[in-house]
Amino acid sequence: MNKKVYQNKHEVAEQFSAYFAGLAQGKDGFHIALSGGSTPKLIFDVLAKSYGNSIDWSKIHFYWGDERCVPPTDDESNYKMTADHLFSKIEVPETNIHRVLGENDPKGEAMRYANLLEINLDRVGGVPQFDLVLLGMGDDGHTASIFPHQINLWNAEDHCVVAVHPESGQKRVSINGTVINKAKEVIFLVTGSNKAEKVEEIHNQKGAYLKYPATLVQPESGRLVWFMDADAASKIA
Ligand code: 6PG
C-alpha cells in the first residue's frame, strides 16, 4: 500500500493532479470511476486549473463509483458536484460522461449501470475493469457507498448495488468490492483530521478495522495509492 502524505489538502490536490495527468497521458480510452462527497471538490478545481488545457479529455471516459439517488440538479448529486468543479471547466465530450441516473428507480438503475459497465469496459473474469477507481473514505470507514452496516454488499453478486446511508436513509447506487478490486489502479483521496482514526486502524490493522469497507480495498493488481494530508495521516507513522 503506497502512502503519499502532503502538508495540506491543496498540496494533495496539486500532487494528485500531476499523478493523474501522468497516468492519463497517451492513453486512448481511459475509463475512470470518480468518487463523490466533498473531498474531490478542491481536487477537481486544481485538476481543471492546472491540467485543463494539457490533458486530452476526449480520451477519458468518466463513470462514478457511487451516486446518490437524486436528480442531477440536486446539490447532493455527485454528478452535479463534478460538473460544477470539473466538467464546466474542461473540454470533455458529453458522450464521455456516463452518469448514474440518480433520478431513476434505484434497483433498475443499479442493473442498468452494471450492464453499461459490462458493455463499456474490458471484462476480466467477467468483471468490468476500470483503468482507475478514485475512492474517498467516510469517517465511519465506508468507501464508495458501501457502509459498515451493509458490508455484505461488498461481495454482492451484482456489480452495482443499491445501498442506504446509515443516518440519512438516502439511497445510493454503488459499484461493489469485486469491481473496485478488479481495477488496474485504485487511489484513495482522504483529507481531514476526522479521518485520522480510521486511517490509523486500517493502516495498522487494529481495532475494528475488519468492519470497515475501506479495509477491503485490496486491488488484485496491487496498485493501491493513498493520497492524504497530514491531518488524515496524523496517527500513522
Ligand atoms: C459519496 C462518496 C463517499 C465519500 C466519503 C467521503 O458519495 O459521499 O463517494 O464514499 O467519498 O463519504 O466523503 P467526504 O469527501 O465528503 O469526506
Coordinates of C-alpha atoms and ligand atoms in Angstrom, one line a residue:
M1 CA 0.0 0.0 0.0
N2 CA 1.6 3.2 -1.2
K3 CA 1.0 6.2 1.1
K4 CA 1.6 9.8 -0.2
V5 CA 1.2 12.3 2.6
Y6 CA 1.3 16.0 1.9
Q7 CA 1.1 19.1 4.1
N8 CA -2.4 20.2 3.3
K9 CA -5.3 19.4 1.1
H10 CA -4.3 21.9 -1.6
E11 CA -1.0 20.1 -1.9
V12 CA -2.8 16.8 -2.1
A13 CA -4.9 18.3 -4.9
E14 CA -1.8 19.5 -6.8
Q15 CA 0.1 16.3 -6.4
F16 CA -2.8 14.1 -7.3
S17 CA -3.5 16.2 -10.4
A18 CA 0.1 15.7 -11.5
Y19 CA -0.1 12.0 -10.9
F20 CA -3.4 11.7 -12.7
A21 CA -2.0 13.7 -15.7
G22 CA 0.8 11.2 -15.9
L23 CA -1.5 8.2 -15.7
A24 CA -3.8 9.5 -18.4
Q25 CA -1.0 10.7 -20.7
G26 CA -1.1 9.0 -24.1
K27 CA -3.9 6.6 -23.2
D28 CA -6.6 6.1 -25.8
G29 CA -9.8 5.3 -23.9
F30 CA -9.1 5.7 -20.2
H31 CA -12.0 4.7 -18.0
I32 CA -12.2 6.2 -14.6
A33 CA -14.7 5.8 -11.7
L34 CA -14.9 9.0 -9.7
S35 CA -15.6 9.4 -6.0
G36 CA -18.1 11.9 -4.6
G37 CA -18.7 13.8 -1.5
S38 CA -16.7 17.0 -0.7
T39 CA -13.1 15.9 -0.9
P40 CA -13.0 15.9 -4.7
K41 CA -14.2 19.5 -5.0
L42 CA -10.8 21.1 -4.4
I43 CA -9.1 18.3 -6.3
F44 CA -11.2 18.8 -9.4
D45 CA -10.8 22.6 -9.2
V46 CA -7.0 22.2 -9.2
L47 CA -7.0 19.5 -11.8
A48 CA -9.1 21.7 -14.1
K49 CA -6.9 24.8 -13.4
S50 CA -3.5 23.0 -13.7
Y51 CA -4.3 20.5 -16.5
G52 CA -7.5 21.6 -18.1
N53 CA -5.7 22.5 -21.3
S54 CA -3.0 19.9 -21.4
I55 CA -5.0 16.7 -20.9
D56 CA -6.8 15.3 -24.0
W57 CA -10.1 14.8 -22.2
S58 CA -11.7 13.2 -25.3
K59 CA -9.7 10.1 -24.5
I60 CA -11.1 9.9 -21.0
H61 CA -14.4 8.3 -20.0
F62 CA -16.0 9.3 -16.7
Y63 CA -18.1 7.0 -14.5
W64 CA -19.0 7.1 -10.8
G65 CA -18.1 4.6 -8.1
D66 CA -21.2 5.7 -6.4
E67 CA -24.1 8.2 -6.8
R68 CA -26.9 9.4 -4.6
C69 CA -30.4 8.6 -5.9
V70 CA -31.3 12.2 -6.6
P71 CA -31.8 14.2 -9.8
P72 CA -28.6 15.5 -11.5
T73 CA -29.6 19.1 -10.5
D74 CA -29.7 18.2 -6.8
D75 CA -26.8 19.6 -4.6
E76 CA -26.5 16.1 -3.2
S77 CA -25.6 14.7 -6.7
N78 CA -22.0 13.6 -7.2
Y79 CA -22.5 14.2 -11.0
K80 CA -23.6 17.8 -10.2
M81 CA -20.5 18.3 -8.0
T82 CA -18.3 17.0 -10.7
A83 CA -20.0 19.2 -13.4
D84 CA -19.6 22.3 -11.2
H85 CA -15.9 21.6 -10.3
L86 CA -14.5 19.9 -13.4
F87 CA -16.7 19.4 -16.4
S88 CA -17.8 23.0 -16.6
K89 CA -14.1 24.0 -16.9
I90 CA -12.7 21.5 -19.4
E91 CA -13.5 20.3 -23.0
V92 CA -15.0 16.9 -22.5
P93 CA -17.5 15.3 -24.9
E94 CA -20.9 14.7 -23.3
T95 CA -20.6 11.2 -24.7
N96 CA -17.6 10.6 -22.4
I97 CA -19.7 11.2 -19.3
H98 CA -21.6 8.2 -18.1
R99 CA -23.5 9.3 -15.1
V100 CA -25.6 7.1 -12.8
L101 CA -29.2 8.3 -13.5
G102 CA -30.0 9.2 -9.9
E103 CA -33.5 10.3 -10.8
N104 CA -34.4 6.7 -11.8
D105 CA -35.7 3.8 -9.7
P106 CA -32.6 2.7 -7.7
K107 CA -32.9 -1.0 -8.3
G108 CA -33.5 -0.6 -12.0
E109 CA -30.6 1.9 -12.3
A110 CA -28.2 -0.4 -10.5
M111 CA -28.9 -3.0 -13.1
R112 CA -28.7 -0.6 -16.0
Y113 CA -25.4 0.8 -14.7
A114 CA -23.9 -2.7 -14.2
N115 CA -24.9 -3.5 -17.8
L116 CA -23.3 -0.3 -19.0
L117 CA -20.0 -1.1 -17.2
E118 CA -20.1 -4.6 -18.7
I119 CA -20.5 -3.2 -22.2
N120 CA -18.2 -0.3 -22.0
L121 CA -15.3 -1.7 -20.1
D122 CA -13.0 -4.7 -20.6
R123 CA -14.1 -7.6 -18.6
V124 CA -11.6 -9.7 -16.6
G125 CA -13.1 -12.9 -15.3
G126 CA -16.5 -11.5 -16.2
V127 CA -15.9 -8.4 -14.0
P128 CA -15.7 -4.9 -15.6
Q129 CA -12.2 -3.5 -15.2
F130 CA -11.7 0.3 -14.7
D131 CA -8.3 1.8 -15.5
L132 CA -8.6 3.8 -12.3
V133 CA -11.0 4.0 -9.4
L134 CA -11.0 7.0 -7.1
L135 CA -12.3 6.5 -3.6
G136 CA -13.0 8.6 -0.6
M137 CA -13.4 7.3 2.9
G138 CA -16.1 8.3 5.3
D139 CA -15.2 8.8 9.0
D140 CA -17.1 5.6 9.6
G141 CA -14.7 3.7 7.3
H142 CA -17.2 3.4 4.4
T143 CA -16.0 3.8 0.8
A144 CA -17.9 4.3 -2.4
S145 CA -21.3 3.8 -0.9
I146 CA -20.6 0.5 0.9
F147 CA -21.2 1.3 4.5
P148 CA -20.2 -0.8 7.6
H149 CA -23.8 -1.7 8.4
Q150 CA -24.1 -3.2 4.8
I151 CA -20.6 -4.6 4.4
N152 CA -22.2 -7.7 2.9
L153 CA -22.8 -5.7 -0.2
W154 CA -19.0 -5.7 -0.8
N155 CA -19.2 -9.1 -2.3
A156 CA -22.7 -8.8 -3.8
E157 CA -23.2 -10.9 -6.9
D158 CA -24.4 -7.8 -8.8
H159 CA -21.6 -5.5 -9.9
C160 CA -23.8 -2.5 -8.9
V161 CA -25.9 -2.4 -5.7
V162 CA -28.4 -0.2 -4.0
A163 CA -27.1 0.9 -0.6
V164 CA -28.7 3.0 2.1
H165 CA -26.9 5.8 4.1
P166 CA -27.0 4.7 7.7
E167 CA -28.0 8.1 9.1
S168 CA -30.0 9.8 6.3
G169 CA -31.6 6.7 4.8
Q170 CA -30.6 8.2 1.4
K171 CA -30.4 5.5 -1.3
R172 CA -27.3 5.2 -3.3
V173 CA -26.1 3.2 -6.3
S174 CA -22.6 1.9 -5.8
I175 CA -20.2 -0.4 -7.5
N176 CA -19.3 -3.4 -5.4
G177 CA -16.0 -4.5 -3.9
T178 CA -15.4 -7.0 -6.7
V179 CA -15.4 -4.2 -9.3
I180 CA -13.3 -2.0 -7.1
N181 CA -10.6 -4.7 -6.6
K182 CA -10.5 -5.6 -10.3
A183 CA -9.4 -2.1 -11.2
K184 CA -5.9 -1.6 -12.7
E185 CA -5.3 1.1 -10.1
V186 CA -7.2 2.4 -7.0
I187 CA -6.5 5.8 -5.5
F188 CA -7.8 6.9 -2.1
L189 CA -8.2 10.6 -1.6
V190 CA -8.5 11.2 2.1
T191 CA -8.0 14.5 3.9
G192 CA -9.0 16.0 7.3
S193 CA -8.5 15.1 10.9
N194 CA -11.9 13.4 11.2
K195 CA -10.5 10.6 9.0
A196 CA -7.3 10.1 11.1
E197 CA -8.7 7.5 13.5
K198 CA -9.9 5.1 10.8
V199 CA -6.8 5.7 8.7
E200 CA -4.7 4.5 11.7
E201 CA -6.9 1.5 12.3
I202 CA -6.8 0.4 8.7
H203 CA -3.1 1.0 8.1
N204 CA -2.1 -0.6 11.4
Q205 CA -4.7 -3.3 11.1
K206 CA -6.0 -2.7 14.6
G207 CA -9.3 -2.1 16.4
A208 CA -12.5 -2.8 14.4
Y209 CA -10.6 -2.4 11.0
L210 CA -12.2 -5.5 9.6
K211 CA -15.6 -3.9 9.9
Y212 CA -14.7 -1.1 7.6
P213 CA -15.3 -1.5 3.8
A214 CA -12.3 0.8 3.2
T215 CA -10.1 -2.0 4.6
L216 CA -11.4 -4.4 2.0
V217 CA -9.9 -2.3 -0.9
Q218 CA -7.1 -4.6 -2.0
P219 CA -6.9 -4.4 -5.8
E220 CA -5.7 -7.6 -7.4
S221 CA -3.2 -5.5 -9.4
G222 CA -1.7 -4.4 -6.1
R223 CA -1.7 -0.8 -7.3
L224 CA -3.3 1.0 -4.4
V225 CA -2.2 4.5 -3.5
W226 CA -3.5 6.6 -0.6
F227 CA -3.2 10.4 -1.1
M228 CA -3.6 12.0 2.3
D229 CA -2.9 15.3 4.0
A230 CA -1.0 15.5 7.3
D231 CA -4.3 15.8 9.3
A232 CA -5.7 12.5 7.9
A233 CA -2.3 10.7 8.4
S234 CA -1.6 12.3 11.8
K235 CA -1.9 9.0 13.7
I236 CA 0.2 6.8 11.4
A237 CA 4.0 6.9 11.1
Ligands
6PG1 C1 -20.1 9.9 -1.5 C2 -18.8 9.3 -1.7 C3 -18.3 8.8 -0.4 C4 -17.2 9.8 0.1 C5 -16.9 9.7 1.5 C6 -16.0 10.8 2.0 O1 -20.9 9.8 -2.5 O2 -20.3 10.5 -0.5 O3 -18.5 8.6 -2.7 O4 -17.7 7.5 -0.4 O5 -16.1 9.6 -0.7 O6 -18.2 9.7 2.2 O7 -16.8 12.0 1.8 P1 -16.1 13.4 2.0 O8 -15.1 13.6 0.9 O9 -17.3 14.4 1.9 O10 -15.4 13.4 3.4

